[in-house]
Coordinates of C-alpha atoms and ligand atoms in Angstrom, one line a residue:
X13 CA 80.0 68.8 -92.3
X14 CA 76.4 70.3 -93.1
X15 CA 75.0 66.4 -92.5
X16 CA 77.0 66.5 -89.1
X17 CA 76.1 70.0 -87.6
X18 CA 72.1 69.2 -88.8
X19 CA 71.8 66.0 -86.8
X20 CA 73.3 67.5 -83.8
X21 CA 71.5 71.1 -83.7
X22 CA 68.1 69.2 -84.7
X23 CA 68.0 70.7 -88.2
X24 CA 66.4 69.0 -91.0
X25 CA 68.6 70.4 -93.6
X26 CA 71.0 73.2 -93.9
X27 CA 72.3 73.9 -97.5
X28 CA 75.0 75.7 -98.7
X29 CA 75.2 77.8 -101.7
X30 CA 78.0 78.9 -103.1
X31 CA 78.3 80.9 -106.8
X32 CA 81.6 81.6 -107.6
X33 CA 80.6 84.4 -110.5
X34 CA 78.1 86.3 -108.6
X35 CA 80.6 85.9 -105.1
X36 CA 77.2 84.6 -103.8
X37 CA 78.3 82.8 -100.5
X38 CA 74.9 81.5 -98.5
X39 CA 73.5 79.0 -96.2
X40 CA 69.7 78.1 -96.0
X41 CA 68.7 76.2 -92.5
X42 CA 65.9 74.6 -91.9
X43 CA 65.0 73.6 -89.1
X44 CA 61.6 72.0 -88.9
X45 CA 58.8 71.3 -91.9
X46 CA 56.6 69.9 -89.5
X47 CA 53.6 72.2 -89.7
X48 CA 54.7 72.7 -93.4
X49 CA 57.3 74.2 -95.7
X50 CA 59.7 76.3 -93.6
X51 CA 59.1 80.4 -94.2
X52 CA 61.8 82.8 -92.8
X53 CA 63.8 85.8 -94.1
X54 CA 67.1 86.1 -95.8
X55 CA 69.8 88.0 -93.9
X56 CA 72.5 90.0 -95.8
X57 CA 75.1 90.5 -93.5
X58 CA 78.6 90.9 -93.5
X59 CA 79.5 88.3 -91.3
X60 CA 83.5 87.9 -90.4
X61 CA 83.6 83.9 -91.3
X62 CA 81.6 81.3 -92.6
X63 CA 81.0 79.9 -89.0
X64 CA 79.5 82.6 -87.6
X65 CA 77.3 82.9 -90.3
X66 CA 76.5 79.7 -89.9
X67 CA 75.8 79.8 -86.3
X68 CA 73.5 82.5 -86.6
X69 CA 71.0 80.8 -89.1
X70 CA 71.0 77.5 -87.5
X71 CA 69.7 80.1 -84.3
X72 CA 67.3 82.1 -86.7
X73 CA 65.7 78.9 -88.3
X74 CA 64.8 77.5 -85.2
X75 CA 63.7 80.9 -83.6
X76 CA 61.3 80.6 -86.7
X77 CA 60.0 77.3 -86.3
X78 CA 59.2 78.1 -83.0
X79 CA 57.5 81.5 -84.1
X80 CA 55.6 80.1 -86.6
X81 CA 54.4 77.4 -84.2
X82 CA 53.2 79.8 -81.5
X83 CA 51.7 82.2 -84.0
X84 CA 49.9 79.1 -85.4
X85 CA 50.5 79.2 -88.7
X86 CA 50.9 76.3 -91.0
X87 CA 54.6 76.9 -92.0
X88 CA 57.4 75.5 -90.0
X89 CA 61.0 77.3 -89.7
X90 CA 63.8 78.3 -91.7
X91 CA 65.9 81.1 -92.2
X92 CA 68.9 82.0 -95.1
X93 CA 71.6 84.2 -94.5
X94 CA 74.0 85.7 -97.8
X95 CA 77.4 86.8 -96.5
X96 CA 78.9 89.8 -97.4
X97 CA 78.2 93.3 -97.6
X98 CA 74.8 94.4 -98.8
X99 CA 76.0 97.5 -99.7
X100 CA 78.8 97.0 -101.3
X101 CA 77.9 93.2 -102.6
X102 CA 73.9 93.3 -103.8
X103 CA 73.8 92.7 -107.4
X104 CA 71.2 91.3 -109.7
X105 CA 72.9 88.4 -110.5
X106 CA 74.1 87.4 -106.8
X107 CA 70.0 87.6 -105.7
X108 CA 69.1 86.1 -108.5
X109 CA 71.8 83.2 -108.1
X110 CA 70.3 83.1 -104.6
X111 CA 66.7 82.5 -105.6
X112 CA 68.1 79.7 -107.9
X113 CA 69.2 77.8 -104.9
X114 CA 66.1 78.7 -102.9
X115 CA 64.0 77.0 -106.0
X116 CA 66.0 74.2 -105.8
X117 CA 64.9 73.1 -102.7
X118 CA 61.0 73.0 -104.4
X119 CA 59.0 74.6 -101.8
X120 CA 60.0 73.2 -98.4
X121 CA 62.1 76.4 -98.0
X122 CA 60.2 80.2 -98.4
X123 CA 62.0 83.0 -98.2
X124 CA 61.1 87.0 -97.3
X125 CA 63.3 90.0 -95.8
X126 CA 65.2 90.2 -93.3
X127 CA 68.4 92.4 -92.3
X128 CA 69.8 93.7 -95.0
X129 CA 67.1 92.6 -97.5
X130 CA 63.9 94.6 -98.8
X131 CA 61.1 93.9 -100.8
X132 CA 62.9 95.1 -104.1
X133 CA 65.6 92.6 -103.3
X134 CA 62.3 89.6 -102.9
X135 CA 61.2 90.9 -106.3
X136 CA 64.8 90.2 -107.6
X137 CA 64.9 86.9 -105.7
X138 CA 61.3 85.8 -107.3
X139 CA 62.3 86.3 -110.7
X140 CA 64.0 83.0 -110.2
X141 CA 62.0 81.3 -107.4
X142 CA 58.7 80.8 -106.4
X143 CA 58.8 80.6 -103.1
X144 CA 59.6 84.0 -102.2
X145 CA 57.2 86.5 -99.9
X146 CA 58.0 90.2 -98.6
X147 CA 57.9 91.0 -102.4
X148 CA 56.7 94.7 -103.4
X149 CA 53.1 95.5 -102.9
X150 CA 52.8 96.3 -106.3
X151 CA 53.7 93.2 -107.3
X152 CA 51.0 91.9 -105.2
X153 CA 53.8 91.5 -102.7
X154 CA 53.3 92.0 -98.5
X155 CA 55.6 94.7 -98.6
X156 CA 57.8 95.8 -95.6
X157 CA 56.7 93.1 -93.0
X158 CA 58.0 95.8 -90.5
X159 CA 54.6 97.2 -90.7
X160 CA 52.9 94.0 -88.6
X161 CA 55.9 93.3 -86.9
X162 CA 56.0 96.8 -85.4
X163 CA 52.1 96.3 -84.7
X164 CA 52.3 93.1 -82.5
X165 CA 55.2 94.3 -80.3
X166 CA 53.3 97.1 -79.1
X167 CA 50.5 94.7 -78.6
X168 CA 53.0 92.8 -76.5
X169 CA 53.6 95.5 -75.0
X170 CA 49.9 96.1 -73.7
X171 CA 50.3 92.5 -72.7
X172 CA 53.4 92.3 -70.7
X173 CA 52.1 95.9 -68.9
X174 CA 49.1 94.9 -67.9
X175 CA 50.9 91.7 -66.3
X176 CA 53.2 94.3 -64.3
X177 CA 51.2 96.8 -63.8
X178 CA 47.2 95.6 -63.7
X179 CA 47.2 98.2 -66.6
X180 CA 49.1 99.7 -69.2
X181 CA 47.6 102.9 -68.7
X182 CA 48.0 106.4 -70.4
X183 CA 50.6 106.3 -72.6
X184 CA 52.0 109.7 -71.4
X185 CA 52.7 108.0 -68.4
X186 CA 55.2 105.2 -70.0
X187 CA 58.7 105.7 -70.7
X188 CA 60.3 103.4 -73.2
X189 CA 63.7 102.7 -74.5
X190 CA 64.1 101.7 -78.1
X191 CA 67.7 99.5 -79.5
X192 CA 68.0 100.4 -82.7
X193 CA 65.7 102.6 -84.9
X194 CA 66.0 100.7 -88.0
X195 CA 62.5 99.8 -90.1
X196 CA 60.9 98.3 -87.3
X197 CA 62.4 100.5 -84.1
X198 CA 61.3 103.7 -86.2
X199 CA 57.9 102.9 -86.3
X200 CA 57.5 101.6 -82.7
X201 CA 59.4 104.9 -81.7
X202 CA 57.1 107.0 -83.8
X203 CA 53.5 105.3 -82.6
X204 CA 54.6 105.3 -79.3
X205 CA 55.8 109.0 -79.1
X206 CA 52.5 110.1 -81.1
X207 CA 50.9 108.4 -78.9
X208 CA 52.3 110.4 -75.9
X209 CA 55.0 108.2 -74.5
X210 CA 58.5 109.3 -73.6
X211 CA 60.3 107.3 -76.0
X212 CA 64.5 107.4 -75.9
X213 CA 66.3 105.5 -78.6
X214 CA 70.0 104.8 -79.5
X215 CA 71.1 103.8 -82.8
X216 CA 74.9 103.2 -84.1
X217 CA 73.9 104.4 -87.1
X218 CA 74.2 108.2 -87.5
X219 CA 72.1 108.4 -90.3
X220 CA 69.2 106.2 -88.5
X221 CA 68.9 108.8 -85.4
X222 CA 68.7 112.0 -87.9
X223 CA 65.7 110.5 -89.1
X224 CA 64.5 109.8 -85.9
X225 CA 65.1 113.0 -84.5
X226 CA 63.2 114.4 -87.9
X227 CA 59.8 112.9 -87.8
X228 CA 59.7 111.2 -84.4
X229 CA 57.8 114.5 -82.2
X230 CA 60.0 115.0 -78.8
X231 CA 62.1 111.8 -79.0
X232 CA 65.4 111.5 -77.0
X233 CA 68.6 110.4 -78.1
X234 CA 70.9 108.2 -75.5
X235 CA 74.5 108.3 -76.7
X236 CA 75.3 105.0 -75.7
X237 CA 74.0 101.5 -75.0
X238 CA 74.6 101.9 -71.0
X239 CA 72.5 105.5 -71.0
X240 CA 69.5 103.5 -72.5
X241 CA 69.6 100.9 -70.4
X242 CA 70.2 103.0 -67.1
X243 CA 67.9 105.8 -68.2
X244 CA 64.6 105.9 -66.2
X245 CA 62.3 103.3 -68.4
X246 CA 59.4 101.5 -67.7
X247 CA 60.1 99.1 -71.0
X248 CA 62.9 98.3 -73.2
X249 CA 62.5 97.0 -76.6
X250 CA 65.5 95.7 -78.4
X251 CA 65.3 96.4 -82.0
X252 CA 68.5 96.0 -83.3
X253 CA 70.5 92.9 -83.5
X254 CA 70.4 89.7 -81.3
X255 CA 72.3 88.9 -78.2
X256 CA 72.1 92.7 -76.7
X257 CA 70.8 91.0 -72.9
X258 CA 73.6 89.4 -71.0
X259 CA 75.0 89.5 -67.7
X260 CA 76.4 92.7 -68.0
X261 CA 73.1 94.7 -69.5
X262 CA 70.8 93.0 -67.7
X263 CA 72.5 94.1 -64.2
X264 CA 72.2 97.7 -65.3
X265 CA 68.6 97.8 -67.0
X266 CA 66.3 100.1 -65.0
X267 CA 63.0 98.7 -66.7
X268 CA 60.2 96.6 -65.5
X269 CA 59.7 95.0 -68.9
X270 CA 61.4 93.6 -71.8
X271 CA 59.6 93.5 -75.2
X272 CA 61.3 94.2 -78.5
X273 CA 61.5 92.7 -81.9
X274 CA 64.8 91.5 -82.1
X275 CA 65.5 88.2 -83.1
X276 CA 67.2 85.9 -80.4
X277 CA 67.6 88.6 -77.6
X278 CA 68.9 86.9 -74.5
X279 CA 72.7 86.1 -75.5
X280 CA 72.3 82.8 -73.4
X281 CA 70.1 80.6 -72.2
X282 CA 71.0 81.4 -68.2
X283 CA 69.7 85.0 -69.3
X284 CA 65.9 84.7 -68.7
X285 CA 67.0 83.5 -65.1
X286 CA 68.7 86.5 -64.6
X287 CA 65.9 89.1 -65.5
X288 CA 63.4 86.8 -63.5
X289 CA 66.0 87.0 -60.6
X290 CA 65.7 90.6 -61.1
X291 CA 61.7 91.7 -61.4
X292 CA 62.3 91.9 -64.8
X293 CA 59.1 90.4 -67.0
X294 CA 60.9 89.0 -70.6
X295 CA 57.9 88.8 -73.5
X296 CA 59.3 86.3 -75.2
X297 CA 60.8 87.7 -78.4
X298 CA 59.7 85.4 -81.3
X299 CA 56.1 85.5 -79.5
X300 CA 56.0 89.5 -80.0
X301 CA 57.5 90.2 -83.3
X302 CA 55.7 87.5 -85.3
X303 CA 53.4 90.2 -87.0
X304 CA 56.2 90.2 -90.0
X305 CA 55.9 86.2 -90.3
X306 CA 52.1 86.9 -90.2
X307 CA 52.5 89.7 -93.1
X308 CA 54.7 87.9 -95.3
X309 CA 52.9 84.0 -94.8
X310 CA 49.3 86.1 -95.3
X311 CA 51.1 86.7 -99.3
X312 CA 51.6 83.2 -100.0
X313 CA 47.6 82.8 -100.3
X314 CA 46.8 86.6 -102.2
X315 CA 47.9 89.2 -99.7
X316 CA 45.3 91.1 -97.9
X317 CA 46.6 93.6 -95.2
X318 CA 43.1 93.9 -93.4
X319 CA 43.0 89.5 -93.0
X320 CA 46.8 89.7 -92.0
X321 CA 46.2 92.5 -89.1
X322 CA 43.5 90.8 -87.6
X323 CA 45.8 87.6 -87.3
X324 CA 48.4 89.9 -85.9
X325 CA 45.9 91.4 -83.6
X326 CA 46.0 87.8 -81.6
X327 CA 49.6 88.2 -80.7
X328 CA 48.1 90.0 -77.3
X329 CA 46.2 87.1 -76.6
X330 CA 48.7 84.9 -77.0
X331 CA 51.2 86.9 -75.3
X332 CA 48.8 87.1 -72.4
X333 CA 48.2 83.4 -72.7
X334 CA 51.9 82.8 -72.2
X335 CA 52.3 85.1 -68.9
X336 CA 48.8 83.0 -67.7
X337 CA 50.3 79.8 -68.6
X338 CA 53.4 80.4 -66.9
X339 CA 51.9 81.6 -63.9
X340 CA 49.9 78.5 -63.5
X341 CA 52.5 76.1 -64.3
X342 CA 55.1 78.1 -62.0
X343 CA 57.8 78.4 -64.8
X344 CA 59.2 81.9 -66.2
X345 CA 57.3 82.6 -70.1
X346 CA 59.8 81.7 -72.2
X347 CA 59.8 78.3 -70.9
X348 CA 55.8 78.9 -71.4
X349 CA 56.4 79.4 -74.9
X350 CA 58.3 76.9 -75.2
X351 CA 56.3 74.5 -74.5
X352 CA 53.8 75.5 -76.1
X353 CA 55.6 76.2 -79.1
X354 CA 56.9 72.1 -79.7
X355 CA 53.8 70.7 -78.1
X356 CA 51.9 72.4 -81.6
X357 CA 55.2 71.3 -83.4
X358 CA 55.1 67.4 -82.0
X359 CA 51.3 66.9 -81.7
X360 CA 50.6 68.3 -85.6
X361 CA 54.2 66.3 -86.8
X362 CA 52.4 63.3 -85.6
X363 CA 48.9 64.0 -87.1
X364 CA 50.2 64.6 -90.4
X365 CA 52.1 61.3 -90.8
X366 CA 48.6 59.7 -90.3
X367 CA 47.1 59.2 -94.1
Ligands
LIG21 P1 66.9 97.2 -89.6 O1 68.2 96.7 -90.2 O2 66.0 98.0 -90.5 O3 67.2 98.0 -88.3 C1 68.1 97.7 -87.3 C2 68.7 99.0 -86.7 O4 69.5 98.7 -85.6 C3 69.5 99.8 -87.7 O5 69.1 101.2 -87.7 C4 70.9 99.6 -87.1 O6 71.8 100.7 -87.4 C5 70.7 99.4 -85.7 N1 71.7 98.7 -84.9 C6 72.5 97.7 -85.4 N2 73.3 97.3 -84.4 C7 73.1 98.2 -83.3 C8 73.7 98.3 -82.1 N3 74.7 97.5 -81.6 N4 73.2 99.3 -81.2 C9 72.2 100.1 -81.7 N5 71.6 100.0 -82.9 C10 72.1 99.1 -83.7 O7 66.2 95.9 -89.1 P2 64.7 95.7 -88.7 O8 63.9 95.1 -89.8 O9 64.2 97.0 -88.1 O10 64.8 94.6 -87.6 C11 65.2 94.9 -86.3 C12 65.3 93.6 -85.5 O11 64.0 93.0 -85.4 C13 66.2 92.5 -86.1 O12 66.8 91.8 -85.0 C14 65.3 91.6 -86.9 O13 65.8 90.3 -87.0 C15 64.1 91.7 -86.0 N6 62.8 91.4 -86.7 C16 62.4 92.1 -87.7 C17 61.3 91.9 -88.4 C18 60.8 92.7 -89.6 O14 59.7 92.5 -90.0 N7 61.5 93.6 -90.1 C19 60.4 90.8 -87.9 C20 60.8 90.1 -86.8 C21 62.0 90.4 -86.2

């Protein structure tokens, strides 16, 4: 079934892993190694079957390819996801059993954090593999890859507001609207309000908006989905889980811009149509939010957080070259990126099979 569902969603390889004393049950996807071995995170999630789970990492893996492509790193995409409940399921020996598999495929898969996973859990994962980043910055680890991944989408932010509004201006004037406060939301939420925005957030977890409304200074809390989206924003930045634009949100957002780091935002592909129908300028989410890739990938050679920000720092250049590009060509950014994106993938795949 793996051979079959590979071939016909363009993945290389998807594995799964399954270790009947630990109750590990996982899938590794990867989609492309064409620009090298294949670095994503490792969602722990407790997904209702095996099929969704395995729907959302063939998605993830080739979000990543396509992220690592545009953020031009050598690496090419992959993701792992472990179902079940991290709370209830993390053990020692289910991550370790993990990184087992992960070894086993010998370097054309690296893994880091992702939902559900933190750098304690990498250090876990690494005592059987070697190809694991996101580990503790004590170990000589890149630590929480929110850190970078928060950085860039403001940066894309910058971007996608000077594209709307010839500036982004004073941040006191800007009223944004966070999904999800999680590790990257909070900090977005928090530079932004420091910084003088009006930032609103929503969260489903309780526990997530009491620290929000803690140590973020004067930030709002919508109850629901639809009072973020209809508030009065200039930007909205999904930060929760994928899939939150559809038909339905989309009609009711009130904002100008869309730039967040959630993985796979639009729920279909007829979605960046829709916010282009409606004014609505989309910053293409694996374009924004690949400061974490660029945190975890910088570990791989000796982390150094100074080397790994500056790389981040391009994100606004190569967000901006994405609205140019698609200006010029007449074609909304995602497709932009896009293209981009598998022209690096296809150009450098053929390059490298040159000896
Ligand atoms: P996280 O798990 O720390 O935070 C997610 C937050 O969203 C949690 O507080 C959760 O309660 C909340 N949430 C979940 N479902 C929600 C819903 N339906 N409505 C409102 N809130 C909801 O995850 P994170 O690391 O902050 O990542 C957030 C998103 O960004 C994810 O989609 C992730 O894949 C993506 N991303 C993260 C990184 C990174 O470096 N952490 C990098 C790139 C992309």
């Amino acid at each position: 079934a793996a051979g079959v569902l590979s071939r016909e969603s363009g993945h290389e390889q998807v594995v799964f892993c399954h270790e009947p004393r630990s109750g590990l049950r996982a899938i590794i996807a990867i989609y492309s190694t064409a620009l090298g071995p294949a670095l994503g995170g490792t969602r722990f999630y407790p997904y209702a079957c095996e099929e969704d789970a395995l729907a959302d990492v063939l998605e993830l893996s080739k979000g990543m390819a396509y992220k690592n492509a545009i953020a031009g790193l050598d690496l090419g995409g992959g993701k792992a996801v472990i179902i079940g409940d991290p709370e209830r399921d993390k053990s020692e020996m289910l991550l370790r059993a993990f990184g087992r598999f992960v070894q086993s495929l010998a370097g054309r898969y690296i893994t880091a954090c992702d939902i559900g996973t933190f750098s304690a859990d990498m250090d876990v994962v690494a005592r059987e593999s070697s190809y694991v980043t996101g580990r503790s910055t004590e170990l000589g680890g890149a630590g929480d890859s929110a850190v970078l991944t928060a950085h860039g989408v403001l940066l894309g932010m910058r971007a996608a507001g000077e594209q709307v509004w010839g500036r982004w201006g004073a941040p006191w004037q800007r009223r944004i609207g966070i999904q999800g406060v999680g590790k990257v939301g909070f900090r977005l939420a928090r530079t932004l309000a420091e910084e003088g925005a009006t930032v609103i957030v929503h969260d489903v977890d309780q526990r997530a908006l009491d620290r929000a409304r803690a140590e973020i200074p004067g930030v709002q809390i919508a109850p629901d989905l639809d009072a973020l989206l209809t508030a009065d924003l200039d930007v909205f930045a999904p930060c929760a889980m994928g899939g939150v634009l559809d038909e339905r949100t989309v009609s009711r957002l009130s904002a100008r811009v869309v730039c967040g780091a959630a993985n796979n935002q639009l729920a279909d592909e007829t979605v960046a149509k829709l916010l282009d129908d409606r004014g609505i300028l989309y910053a293409p989410d694996y374009v924004v939010n690949a400061g974490g890739v660029i945190q975890v990938a910088d570990e791989i050679g000796g982390f150094d957080l100074v080397r790994a920000t500056k790389r981040a720092d391009r994100i606004y250049d190569v967000t901006r070259e994405i609205f140019r590009r698609g200006a010029a060509d007449r074609v909304r950014p995602d497709v932009a990126a896009a293209r981009i994106a598998e022209a690096r993938m296809a150009d450098l795949a053929a390059v490298r099979t040159v000896h």
